[in-house]
Short mmCIF file of C-alpha atoms and ligand atoms in Angstrom, two decimals:
data_model
loop_
_atom_site.label_atom_id
_atom_site.label_comp_id
_atom_site.label_asym_id
_atom_site.label_seq_id
_atom_site.Cartn_x
_atom_site.Cartn_y
_atom_site.Cartn_z
CA MET Z 1 61.73 -64.35 67.99
CA HIS Z 2 64.71 -65.15 65.88
CA LEU Z 3 66.91 -62.07 65.41
CA THR Z 4 69.99 -61.72 63.23
CA PRO Z 5 73.23 -60.66 64.97
CA ASP Z 6 72.76 -57.13 63.58
CA GLN Z 7 69.18 -56.95 64.91
CA THR Z 8 70.34 -58.26 68.30
CA ASP Z 9 73.00 -55.55 68.37
CA MET Z 10 70.33 -52.91 67.69
CA LEU Z 11 68.16 -54.31 70.47
CA ASP Z 12 71.08 -54.30 72.90
CA GLY Z 13 71.74 -50.62 72.21
CA GLY Z 14 74.94 -51.13 70.24
CA GLN Z 15 73.66 -48.86 67.45
CA GLY Z 16 72.17 -46.09 69.56
CA TRP Z 17 68.95 -45.34 71.44
CA PRO Z 18 66.64 -44.73 68.44
CA LEU Z 19 67.33 -48.18 66.99
CA GLN Z 20 67.20 -49.77 70.43
CA ILE Z 21 63.75 -48.33 71.23
CA ALA Z 22 62.55 -49.20 67.72
CA MET Z 23 63.70 -52.82 68.12
CA GLU Z 24 62.09 -52.99 71.57
CA MET Z 25 58.77 -51.92 70.00
CA LEU Z 26 59.00 -54.34 67.09
CA THR Z 27 60.07 -57.36 69.15
CA ALA Z 28 57.38 -56.70 71.79
CA VAL Z 29 54.65 -56.58 69.13
CA GLY Z 30 56.18 -59.51 67.28
CA ALA Z 31 56.31 -61.65 70.42
CA ALA Z 32 52.68 -60.81 71.27
CA LEU Z 33 51.58 -61.87 67.77
CA ASP Z 34 53.79 -64.99 67.56
CA ALA Z 35 55.93 -63.59 64.76
CA PRO Z 36 58.90 -65.91 64.17
CA ASP Z 37 61.17 -63.09 62.99
CA LEU Z 38 61.31 -59.66 61.34
CA ILE Z 39 60.99 -59.04 57.62
CA PRO Z 40 62.28 -56.13 55.52
CA VAL Z 41 59.67 -53.51 54.63
CA LYS Z 42 59.94 -51.03 51.75
CA SER Z 43 58.03 -48.02 53.12
CA ALA Z 44 56.18 -46.69 56.15
CA HIS Z 45 53.26 -44.30 56.64
CA LEU Z 46 53.25 -42.52 59.99
CA VAL Z 47 50.43 -41.08 62.11
CA ILE Z 48 51.70 -38.13 64.16
CA ASP Z 49 48.35 -36.52 65.05
CA GLY Z 50 49.24 -34.04 67.79
CA THR Z 51 45.76 -34.15 69.33
CA ALA Z 52 46.41 -37.81 70.15
CA LEU Z 53 50.18 -37.78 70.83
CA GLY Z 54 50.46 -34.50 72.71
CA VAL Z 55 53.69 -33.21 74.27
CA ALA Z 56 54.91 -36.74 74.98
CA GLY Z 57 54.80 -37.50 71.25
CA ARG Z 58 56.66 -34.32 70.42
CA ASN Z 59 59.35 -35.09 73.00
CA PHE Z 60 59.74 -38.65 71.70
CA LEU Z 61 60.14 -37.61 68.06
CA GLU Z 62 62.53 -34.78 68.90
CA ARG Z 63 64.63 -37.08 71.07
CA LEU Z 64 64.87 -39.54 68.18
CA VAL Z 65 66.29 -36.70 66.06
CA ASP Z 66 68.66 -35.50 68.77
CA GLU Z 67 70.03 -39.00 69.28
CA GLY Z 68 70.69 -39.55 65.59
CA GLY Z 69 67.56 -41.44 64.49
CA ARG Z 70 67.13 -41.52 60.70
CA PHE Z 71 64.52 -43.25 58.56
CA VAL Z 72 66.08 -45.91 56.36
CA ILE Z 73 63.05 -46.41 54.06
CA PRO Z 74 60.66 -43.91 52.42
CA ALA Z 75 58.25 -42.64 55.08
CA SER Z 76 55.14 -40.53 54.46
CA ILE Z 77 53.05 -38.64 57.01
CA ASN Z 78 49.32 -38.92 57.66
CA ALA Z 79 47.02 -35.93 58.13
CA ILE Z 80 48.17 -33.62 60.91
CA ALA Z 81 46.03 -31.49 63.20
CA VAL Z 82 46.71 -28.10 61.66
CA ASP Z 83 47.07 -26.47 58.26
CA ARG Z 84 50.81 -25.87 57.88
CA THR Z 85 50.20 -22.41 56.43
CA LYS Z 86 48.00 -21.19 59.28
CA PRO Z 87 49.21 -17.91 60.74
CA ASP Z 88 49.34 -17.33 64.52
CA MET Z 89 49.42 -20.92 65.69
CA SER Z 90 48.53 -21.92 69.24
CA ALA Z 91 51.07 -23.71 71.45
CA ASP Z 92 49.46 -27.06 70.59
CA GLU Z 93 49.57 -26.30 66.87
CA THR Z 94 53.21 -25.27 67.14
CA ASP Z 95 53.94 -28.59 68.84
CA GLN Z 96 52.28 -30.38 65.91
CA ILE Z 97 54.53 -28.54 63.47
CA ARG Z 98 57.57 -29.46 65.59
CA MET Z 99 56.55 -33.13 65.32
CA LEU Z 100 56.31 -32.80 61.56
CA GLU Z 101 59.68 -31.07 61.42
CA ALA Z 102 61.25 -33.82 63.54
CA CYS Z 103 59.97 -36.42 61.08
CA GLU Z 104 61.26 -34.40 58.15
CA LYS Z 105 64.69 -34.21 59.79
CA MET Z 106 64.65 -38.01 59.96
CA GLY Z 107 63.83 -38.14 56.25
CA ALA Z 108 60.04 -38.27 56.05
CA LEU Z 109 58.05 -36.85 53.15
CA PRO Z 110 55.66 -34.22 54.58
CA SER Z 111 52.68 -35.60 52.64
CA CYS Z 112 50.28 -34.85 55.53
CA SER Z 113 47.39 -36.86 54.15
CA CYS Z 114 45.19 -39.81 55.05
CA ASN Z 115 44.86 -40.46 51.29
CA PRO Z 116 48.49 -40.83 50.19
CA PHE Z 117 47.39 -42.84 47.15
CA ILE Z 118 46.29 -39.71 45.29
CA GLN Z 119 49.79 -38.34 45.89
CA GLY Z 120 51.29 -41.25 43.99
CA LEU Z 121 52.40 -43.19 47.05
CA LEU Z 122 51.45 -46.66 45.84
CA PRO Z 123 53.26 -49.72 47.22
CA ALA Z 124 53.76 -52.38 44.54
CA PHE Z 125 51.97 -55.73 44.40
CA GLY Z 126 53.52 -58.20 46.85
CA GLU Z 127 55.66 -55.54 48.58
CA HIS Z 128 55.83 -55.64 52.38
CA VAL Z 129 55.27 -52.21 54.01
CA ALA Z 130 54.38 -50.81 57.43
CA TRP Z 131 51.54 -48.31 57.12
CA SER Z 132 49.54 -46.80 59.94
CA GLU Z 133 46.19 -44.93 59.65
CA SER Z 134 43.46 -47.54 59.56
CA ALA Z 135 42.06 -46.22 56.27
CA THR Z 136 45.27 -46.97 54.37
CA ALA Z 137 45.64 -50.69 55.18
CA PRO Z 138 42.57 -51.94 53.26
CA PHE Z 139 43.63 -50.05 50.13
CA VAL Z 140 47.26 -51.22 50.39
CA ASN Z 141 46.30 -54.87 50.94
CA SER Z 142 43.16 -55.22 48.90
CA VAL Z 143 43.49 -52.87 45.95
CA LEU Z 144 47.26 -52.78 45.47
CA GLY Z 145 48.04 -56.30 46.70
CA ALA Z 146 50.91 -54.97 48.82
CA ARG Z 147 51.11 -56.20 52.43
CA THR Z 148 50.72 -54.26 55.65
CA ASN Z 149 49.19 -54.71 59.05
CA ARG Z 150 47.19 -51.91 60.62
CA GLU Z 151 50.27 -50.35 62.19
CA GLY Z 152 50.33 -47.83 65.02
CA ALA Z 153 53.43 -46.31 66.61
CA THR Z 154 55.31 -49.32 65.28
CA ALA Z 155 55.35 -47.64 61.87
CA VAL Z 156 57.96 -45.20 63.26
CA ALA Z 157 60.01 -48.17 64.46
CA SER Z 158 59.73 -49.73 61.00
CA ALA Z 159 60.80 -46.46 59.37
CA LEU Z 160 63.90 -46.39 61.60
CA THR Z 161 64.87 -50.03 61.05
CA GLY Z 162 63.27 -51.02 57.72
CA LEU Z 163 61.75 -54.02 59.53
CA ALA Z 164 58.36 -55.30 60.70
CA PRO Z 165 57.23 -58.48 62.50
CA ARG Z 166 56.38 -61.34 60.17
CA CYS Z 167 52.71 -61.81 61.07
CA GLY Z 168 49.15 -60.88 60.12
CA MET Z 169 48.67 -59.57 56.59
CA HIS Z 170 52.28 -60.36 55.66
CA LEU Z 171 51.35 -64.07 55.60
CA ASP Z 172 49.44 -65.76 52.76
CA ASP Z 173 47.15 -67.73 55.09
CA ASN Z 174 45.80 -64.58 56.73
CA ARG Z 175 44.89 -62.95 53.43
CA ARG Z 176 42.28 -65.50 52.41
CA GLY Z 177 38.59 -64.65 52.54
CA GLU Z 178 36.64 -65.74 55.62
CA ILE Z 179 33.13 -64.42 55.02
CA LEU Z 180 31.14 -63.92 51.82
CA LEU Z 181 29.04 -60.78 51.38
CA ARG Z 182 26.70 -60.99 48.37
CA VAL Z 183 25.88 -57.41 47.31
CA GLU Z 184 22.37 -57.20 45.87
CA ALA Z 185 22.09 -53.41 45.69
CA ASP Z 186 23.24 -50.68 43.32
CA ILE Z 187 26.38 -49.04 44.66
CA ALA Z 188 27.33 -45.77 42.99
CA GLY Z 189 28.99 -42.68 44.45
CA VAL Z 190 31.39 -42.33 47.36
CA ASP Z 191 28.59 -42.01 49.92
CA ARG Z 192 27.16 -45.39 48.90
CA PHE Z 193 30.60 -47.03 48.84
CA SER Z 194 31.29 -45.48 52.25
CA LEU Z 195 27.99 -46.79 53.62
CA LEU Z 196 28.73 -50.23 52.18
CA GLY Z 197 32.18 -50.11 53.81
CA ALA Z 198 30.65 -49.30 57.19
CA LEU Z 199 28.19 -52.17 56.89
CA ALA Z 200 30.86 -54.59 55.64
CA GLY Z 201 33.15 -53.63 58.53
CA ARG Z 202 30.45 -54.21 61.11
CA LEU Z 203 29.31 -57.50 59.58
CA THR Z 204 32.79 -58.96 59.30
CA GLY Z 205 34.58 -57.76 62.47
CA ASP Z 206 38.15 -59.04 62.20
CA ARG Z 207 37.44 -61.52 59.37
CA VAL Z 208 38.52 -60.86 55.78
CA PRO Z 209 35.37 -60.44 53.67
CA VAL Z 210 34.91 -61.29 50.01
CA LEU Z 211 32.31 -59.09 48.32
CA ASP Z 212 30.53 -60.52 45.32
CA GLY Z 213 28.03 -58.85 43.03
CA ILE Z 214 29.63 -55.39 42.68
CA GLY Z 215 29.08 -54.98 38.96
CA GLN Z 216 31.62 -52.34 38.02
CA THR Z 217 35.25 -51.85 39.02
CA PRO Z 218 35.22 -49.15 41.71
CA SER Z 219 37.16 -45.95 41.06
CA THR Z 220 40.10 -45.05 43.30
CA ASP Z 221 37.81 -42.58 45.10
CA ASP Z 222 35.22 -45.34 45.64
CA TYR Z 223 37.85 -47.73 47.01
CA VAL Z 224 39.24 -45.07 49.34
CA ALA Z 225 35.76 -44.23 50.67
CA PHE Z 226 34.88 -47.90 51.12
CA GLY Z 227 38.19 -48.84 52.78
CA ALA Z 228 38.15 -45.96 55.27
CA ALA Z 229 34.63 -46.74 56.48
CA PHE Z 230 35.33 -50.50 56.44
CA ALA Z 231 38.40 -50.09 58.64
CA ILE Z 232 36.84 -47.80 61.20
CA HIS Z 233 33.70 -49.93 61.60
CA GLY Z 234 35.59 -53.24 61.73
CA ALA Z 235 38.99 -54.62 62.63
CA ALA Z 236 40.11 -56.35 59.45
CA ALA Z 237 42.93 -54.97 57.30
CA MET Z 238 41.79 -56.41 53.99
CA PHE Z 239 38.83 -57.21 51.77
CA HIS Z 240 38.43 -58.83 48.38
CA ILE Z 241 35.99 -58.09 45.58
CA ALA Z 242 35.46 -61.22 43.53
CA GLY Z 243 36.67 -60.89 39.98
CA ILE Z 244 38.06 -57.40 40.60
CA THR Z 245 40.74 -57.07 43.31
CA PRO Z 246 44.09 -58.68 42.49
CA GLU Z 247 44.06 -61.60 44.91
CA ALA Z 248 40.45 -62.57 44.12
CA PRO Z 249 40.22 -63.53 40.43
CA ASP Z 250 37.30 -65.77 41.47
CA LEU Z 251 35.55 -66.82 44.67
CA GLU Z 252 37.43 -70.11 45.06
CA THR Z 253 40.81 -68.39 44.83
CA ALA Z 254 39.75 -65.64 47.24
CA PHE Z 255 38.73 -68.23 49.84
CA GLY Z 256 41.54 -70.66 49.07
CA GLY Z 257 39.00 -73.44 48.57
CA GLY Z 258 35.43 -73.88 49.77
CA VAL Z 259 33.08 -70.93 49.41
CA PRO Z 260 30.94 -70.26 52.52
CA VAL Z 261 27.22 -69.44 52.58
CA ALA Z 262 26.70 -65.78 51.69
CA THR Z 263 25.44 -62.98 53.90
CA ILE Z 264 23.14 -60.83 51.74
CA VAL Z 265 23.75 -57.09 51.55
CA ASP Z 266 20.66 -55.59 49.90
CA ASP Z 267 18.95 -52.20 49.79
CA ALA Z 268 17.18 -52.90 53.07
CA ALA Z 269 20.49 -53.62 54.82
CA LEU Z 270 22.00 -50.42 53.39
CA ASP Z 271 18.92 -48.42 54.40
CA ALA Z 272 19.33 -49.75 57.94
CA GLU Z 273 23.03 -48.76 57.89
CA HIS Z 274 22.03 -45.31 56.67
CA ALA Z 275 19.59 -44.99 59.56
CA ARG Z 276 22.34 -45.98 62.01
CA THR Z 277 24.75 -43.45 60.49
CA ALA Z 278 22.39 -40.49 60.04
CA THR Z 279 21.46 -39.52 63.58
CA GLY Z 280 20.23 -36.04 62.66
CA THR Z 281 16.98 -34.95 61.03
CA ALA Z 282 16.05 -32.35 58.42
CA GLY Z 283 16.70 -28.76 59.46
CA PRO Z 284 19.59 -26.33 59.89
CA VAL Z 285 23.19 -27.40 59.32
CA ASP Z 286 26.21 -26.18 61.33
CA ILE Z 287 29.05 -27.90 59.49
CA VAL Z 288 29.53 -29.61 56.14
CA SER Z 289 32.55 -31.92 55.85
CA ILE Z 290 33.48 -33.43 52.49
CA GLY Z 291 36.85 -35.06 51.85
CA CYS Z 292 37.18 -37.84 54.40
CA PRO Z 293 39.59 -39.33 53.41
CA HIS Z 294 41.18 -36.31 51.75
CA ALA Z 295 39.54 -35.33 48.46
CA SER Z 296 41.21 -36.11 45.15
CA LEU Z 297 41.63 -33.59 42.35
CA ASP Z 298 38.67 -35.18 40.53
CA GLN Z 299 36.52 -34.78 43.65
CA LEU Z 300 37.52 -31.13 44.01
CA ARG Z 301 36.75 -30.47 40.35
CA SER Z 302 33.41 -32.17 40.60
CA ALA Z 303 32.54 -30.34 43.83
CA ALA Z 304 33.32 -27.02 42.11
CA ALA Z 305 31.06 -27.98 39.17
CA MET Z 306 28.27 -28.94 41.57
CA VAL Z 307 28.66 -25.63 43.42
CA VAL Z 308 28.32 -23.74 40.14
CA ASP Z 309 25.22 -25.78 39.21
CA GLN Z 310 23.71 -25.26 42.63
CA GLN Z 311 24.39 -21.54 42.47
CA ALA Z 312 22.66 -21.39 39.08
CA ALA Z 313 19.65 -23.21 40.49
CA ASP Z 314 19.59 -21.12 43.63
CA ARG Z 315 17.60 -17.90 43.32
CA ALA Z 316 19.18 -16.57 46.50
CA GLY Z 317 22.59 -16.35 44.85
CA GLY Z 318 24.11 -19.60 46.06
CA HIS Z 319 26.82 -18.40 48.42
CA ALA Z 320 27.44 -20.68 51.40
CA SER Z 321 25.23 -19.77 54.30
CA PRO Z 322 27.22 -17.64 56.76
CA ALA Z 323 25.85 -19.87 59.53
CA VAL Z 324 27.58 -22.94 58.04
CA LYS Z 325 31.23 -23.95 58.22
CA PHE Z 326 31.56 -25.63 54.85
CA TYR Z 327 34.77 -27.69 54.61
CA ILE Z 328 36.32 -29.77 51.85
CA HIS Z 329 39.49 -31.49 53.13
CA THR Z 330 42.44 -32.37 50.92
CA ASN Z 331 46.22 -32.49 50.92
CA ARG Z 332 48.62 -29.67 50.09
CA SER Z 333 49.80 -30.85 46.66
CA THR Z 334 46.26 -31.55 45.44
CA TYR Z 335 45.19 -28.16 46.82
CA ASP Z 336 48.00 -26.45 44.88
CA THR Z 337 47.11 -28.22 41.62
CA ALA Z 338 43.42 -27.42 42.07
CA SER Z 339 44.34 -23.85 42.86
CA SER Z 340 46.33 -23.49 39.63
CA GLU Z 341 43.29 -24.74 37.69
CA GLY Z 342 41.00 -22.18 39.33
CA VAL Z 343 39.02 -24.87 41.18
CA ILE Z 344 39.91 -23.58 44.63
CA GLY Z 345 38.89 -20.08 43.56
CA VAL Z 346 35.42 -21.29 42.53
CA LEU Z 347 34.96 -23.09 45.84
CA THR Z 348 36.26 -20.35 48.10
CA GLY Z 349 34.29 -17.80 46.06
CA ALA Z 350 31.17 -19.69 47.05
CA GLY Z 351 32.16 -19.64 50.73
CA VAL Z 352 33.70 -23.13 50.92
CA SER Z 353 36.83 -23.56 53.08
CA VAL Z 354 39.15 -25.97 51.31
CA THR Z 355 41.47 -27.19 54.06
CA ALA Z 356 44.86 -28.80 53.48
CA ASP Z 357 46.77 -31.14 55.83
CA ASN Z 358 44.02 -31.64 58.44
CA CYS Z 359 40.26 -32.18 58.66
CA ALA Z 360 37.24 -31.39 60.82
CA VAL Z 361 38.15 -33.95 63.50
CA VAL Z 362 41.93 -34.30 63.17
CA SER Z 363 42.31 -30.69 64.25
CA TYR Z 364 42.75 -28.61 67.39
CA ASP Z 365 39.71 -26.70 66.14
CA ARG Z 366 37.45 -29.71 65.76
CA VAL Z 367 33.69 -30.08 65.40
CA PRO Z 368 31.98 -28.39 68.38
CA ALA Z 369 29.99 -30.59 70.76
CA GLY Z 370 26.51 -31.40 69.51
CA ALA Z 371 26.99 -29.76 66.11
CA ARG Z 372 24.76 -30.77 63.19
CA LEU Z 373 27.27 -32.07 60.65
CA ALA Z 374 26.52 -33.05 57.05
CA THR Z 375 28.90 -35.48 55.37
CA ASN Z 376 29.20 -38.06 52.62
CA SER Z 377 31.66 -40.15 54.65
CA ALA Z 378 30.66 -42.85 57.13
CA LYS Z 379 34.12 -42.54 58.67
CA MET Z 380 33.69 -38.81 59.32
CA ALA Z 381 30.20 -39.57 60.65
CA LEU Z 382 31.53 -42.06 63.20
CA PHE Z 383 34.45 -39.84 64.25
CA ALA Z 384 32.29 -36.74 64.61
CA ARG Z 385 29.77 -38.68 66.67
CA SER Z 386 32.53 -40.17 68.84
CA VAL Z 387 34.61 -37.08 69.51
CA SER Z 388 31.91 -34.39 69.45
CA ASN Z 389 28.58 -36.15 69.85
CA ALA Z 390 27.64 -34.53 66.55
CA LYS Z 391 24.24 -35.05 64.96
CA ILE Z 392 24.96 -36.57 61.56
CA LEU Z 393 23.25 -35.71 58.29
CA PHE Z 394 24.45 -38.29 55.79
CA GLY Z 395 24.05 -38.21 52.03
CA SER Z 396 25.62 -37.73 48.62
CA THR Z 397 28.19 -35.10 47.76
CA ALA Z 398 25.47 -33.14 45.93
CA GLN Z 399 23.24 -33.20 49.02
CA CYS Z 400 26.10 -31.99 51.19
CA ILE Z 401 26.88 -29.15 48.76
CA ALA Z 402 23.23 -28.12 48.64
CA ALA Z 403 23.16 -28.11 52.44
CA GLY Z 404 26.32 -26.00 52.62
CA LEU Z 405 24.90 -23.39 50.28
CA SER Z 406 21.38 -23.28 51.70
CA GLY Z 407 22.22 -23.82 55.38
CA ARG Z 408 19.59 -26.58 55.59
CA TRP Z 409 19.45 -30.33 55.28
CA GLU Z 410 16.40 -31.35 53.30
CA ARG Z 411 14.97 -34.84 53.52
FE1 F3S H 501 41.37 -38.25 57.01
FE2 F3S H 501 40.28 -36.86 58.91
FE3 F3S H 501 38.89 -38.66 57.64
S1 F3S H 501 42.35 -37.64 58.90
S2 F3S H 501 40.35 -40.25 57.08
S3 F3S H 501 39.73 -36.78 56.75
S4 F3S H 501 38.84 -38.31 59.85
#
């Protein structure tokens, strides 16, 4: 890789250990991916999940601080594994907070969310950034038209240096469509967009898909649901929707020329994806998880309205079944706004736990093994199956709320 004299000095340790280790990470990844050089990036989004990084991650971040490491670009933080306001934290949870504090000392914004877009963190069209958390890359690339790879620990290195390898989604050629998915089904609601994302991810693997036939412009919540499921079921960092997303004004432009034969995504294909996702059957529910990725203010408001409607329809009184852990996950600032509007009060009054900062699987207190979990998110479904062998009950937000209040999944 070509490095400037200043970058070579960082790599040689002339500017301290934090920049040296950061440059070692970036040049190793860059060399593996044939990047010719490093490019400036404007922001970074960091995953510091303590359940994955453990004590080694804490030690690394604290050493960066001790040795003078400072972030030179705006850096936000993904969901962490504990609610920051939790009293009486375990040793693991305390370690997670120490990791967050280390990042804050280096200049990070403690956003603690896998859905930073609803917090106003929106890279501009054409901007190069270094964002980790697989769910963020499709939104950044596809919806905003900014440019990021699916970063991992390298996002910390980018935050320290303001640099990233010039490869992957930073290059025009890699952003063109490679497979056409013709959608011949009605897609409405985050559960359907999430299911479509899961199917699109599995059908396309590491190729960039172009979806055609989605009639309406998806809402931000729809895009977030689609992108999270797309990323976790596939390996691509970008999708296009013909006539809607910014780099796909039409099919020819999205593909950069010839349009390939379409793969059809119809109701039968989505039904099959639903059957793959929903491994549980009707009956009692142990856990309800809504808000993967973290719920927006609109989603919290609408969940509260649905709870009120369900309570009115429910002769039994409509308070969440004591046998069910009923979670809606969000971030701290959205929680605070919803709280000031009385939305959190309505939800908690009905027995819903609105969690901030973490979720049912990014948590030291995660879904118990074999639990029957109801969700409207194909990403949560896959994670809960993978980490806890959960039995998944998959459906709309309204179905999940009804299950949380009644304690049963009806089908
Ligand atoms: Fe966020 Fe947890 Fe889902 S971190 S994307 S709510 S698995």
